[in-house]
Coordinates of C-alpha atoms in Angstrom, one line a residue:
M211 CA -16.2 65.1 7.1
R212 CA -14.8 65.0 3.5
A213 CA -13.2 68.4 4.1
R214 CA -11.3 67.0 7.1
Q215 CA -10.3 63.9 5.1
R216 CA -9.0 66.1 2.3
E217 CA -7.1 68.2 4.8
A218 CA -5.6 65.1 6.5
T219 CA -4.6 63.8 3.1
C220 CA -3.0 67.0 2.1
E221 CA -1.1 67.2 5.4
R222 CA 0.1 63.6 4.9
L223 CA 1.3 64.3 1.4
K224 CA 3.3 67.2 2.7
E225 CA 5.2 64.9 5.1
P226 CA 8.3 63.2 3.7
T227 CA 7.8 59.7 2.3
H228 CA 10.0 58.1 5.0
E229 CA 7.6 59.4 7.7
R230 CA 4.6 57.8 5.9
L231 CA 6.5 54.5 5.5
R232 CA 7.2 54.4 9.2
E233 CA 3.5 54.4 10.0
S234 CA 2.1 51.0 10.7
T235 CA -0.1 49.5 8.0
H236 CA -2.2 48.0 10.8
E237 CA -4.0 50.6 12.8
T238 CA -4.2 48.7 16.1
E239 CA -2.4 46.0 18.0
S240 CA -5.6 43.9 17.9
E241 CA -5.6 43.9 14.1
R242 CA -1.9 42.8 14.1
A243 CA -2.8 40.1 16.6
R244 CA -5.7 39.0 14.5
E245 CA -3.5 38.8 11.4
R246 CA -0.9 36.8 13.3
E247 CA -3.6 34.4 14.5
C248 CA -5.0 34.0 10.9
E249 CA -1.5 33.3 9.6
R250 CA -0.9 30.7 12.3
G251 CA -4.3 29.1 11.3
R252 CA -3.2 29.0 7.7
A253 CA 0.1 27.5 8.6
G254 CA -1.6 24.9 10.7
Q255 CA -3.9 24.1 7.8
R256 CA -1.0 23.8 5.4
E257 CA 0.8 21.5 7.8
R258 CA -2.4 19.3 8.3
A259 CA -2.7 19.1 4.5
R260 CA 0.9 18.0 4.2
Q261 CA 0.5 15.5 7.0
G262 CA -2.6 14.1 5.3
E263 CA -0.7 13.7 2.0
R264 CA 2.1 11.9 3.8
E265 CA -0.4 9.6 5.4
R266 CA -2.1 8.9 2.1
Q267 CA 1.3 8.2 0.5
G268 CA 2.2 5.9 3.4
E269 CA -1.1 4.0 3.1
S270 CA -0.5 3.7 -0.6
A271 CA 3.0 2.4 0.0
R272 CA 1.8 -0.1 2.7
E273 CA -1.0 -1.3 0.3
T274 CA 1.6 -1.7 -2.5
G275 CA 3.8 -3.7 0.0
R276 CA 0.8 -5.9 0.9
E277 CA 0.1 -6.5 -2.8
H278 CA 3.8 -7.5 -3.3
M279 CA 3.6 -9.8 -0.3
R280 CA 0.4 -11.5 -1.6
A281 CA 2.0 -11.9 -5.0
R282 CA 5.1 -13.5 -3.4
Q283 CA 2.8 -15.8 -1.4
R284 CA 0.9 -16.8 -4.5
A285 CA 4.2 -17.5 -6.4
R286 CA 5.4 -19.7 -3.5
A287 CA 2.1 -21.6 -3.4
R288 CA 2.4 -22.2 -7.2
A289 CA 5.9 -23.4 -6.7
R290 CA 4.9 -25.8 -3.9
Q291 CA 2.0 -27.1 -6.0
R292 CA 4.4 -27.8 -8.9
Q293 CA 6.8 -29.5 -6.6
R294 CA 4.0 -31.7 -5.2
E295 CA 2.9 -32.6 -8.7
R296 CA 6.5 -33.5 -9.7
A297 CA 6.9 -35.5 -6.4
S298 CA 3.7 -37.4 -7.0
E299 CA 4.7 -38.1 -10.6
T300 CA 8.1 -39.5 -9.5
E301 CA 6.5 -41.4 -6.6
S302 CA 3.7 -42.8 -8.7
E303 CA 6.1 -44.1 -11.3
P304 CA 7.7 -46.7 -9.0
M305 CA 4.3 -47.4 -7.5
R306 CA 3.0 -48.2 -10.9
E307 CA 5.9 -50.4 -11.6
R308 CA 5.4 -52.3 -8.4
A309 CA 1.7 -52.6 -9.1
R310 CA 2.4 -54.0 -12.6
A311 CA 4.9 -56.3 -11.0
R312 CA 2.3 -57.5 -8.5
E313 CA -0.2 -57.9 -11.2
T314 CA 2.1 -60.0 -13.3
V315 CA 3.2 -62.0 -10.2
G316 CA -0.4 -62.3 -9.2
E317 CA -1.4 -63.5 -12.6
S318 CA 1.4 -66.0 -12.8
A319 CA 0.7 -67.3 -9.3
R320 CA -3.0 -67.6 -10.2
D321 CA -2.1 -69.4 -13.4
E322 CA 0.1 -71.8 -11.5
R323 CA -2.6 -72.4 -8.9
E324 CA -5.2 -73.1 -11.6
R325 CA -2.8 -75.5 -13.2
E326 CA -2.1 -77.2 -9.9
C327 CA -5.6 -77.4 -8.6
P328 CA -8.1 -77.0 -11.4
R329 CA -10.8 -78.7 -9.4
Q330 CA -10.9 -76.2 -6.5
R331 CA -12.5 -73.6 -8.7

């Protein structure tokens, strides 16, 4: 067996280099087909990995967008609360003035009634 291999190797070495280079590195069509299939599988795997990365980046971007939206909503809610507080302060000031006026009017009216009819009490 080894003798035959040696003979074949010697014969091959006698051939010009271009003849050897013309020979297929794959011995059979089935090996070539298997190699093409493996390459397609690797390409598909790379594409799935790229797609997964794009999806993760998209999810991250969507989540960041949601966070920004929530932050804007919180800021709007704080602004509305401040506005309500200011409005209640400005509304309550005239209300307080009216209440004071009523109290003073009420007190003066009571005082007058007491002076007019001290016996009713």
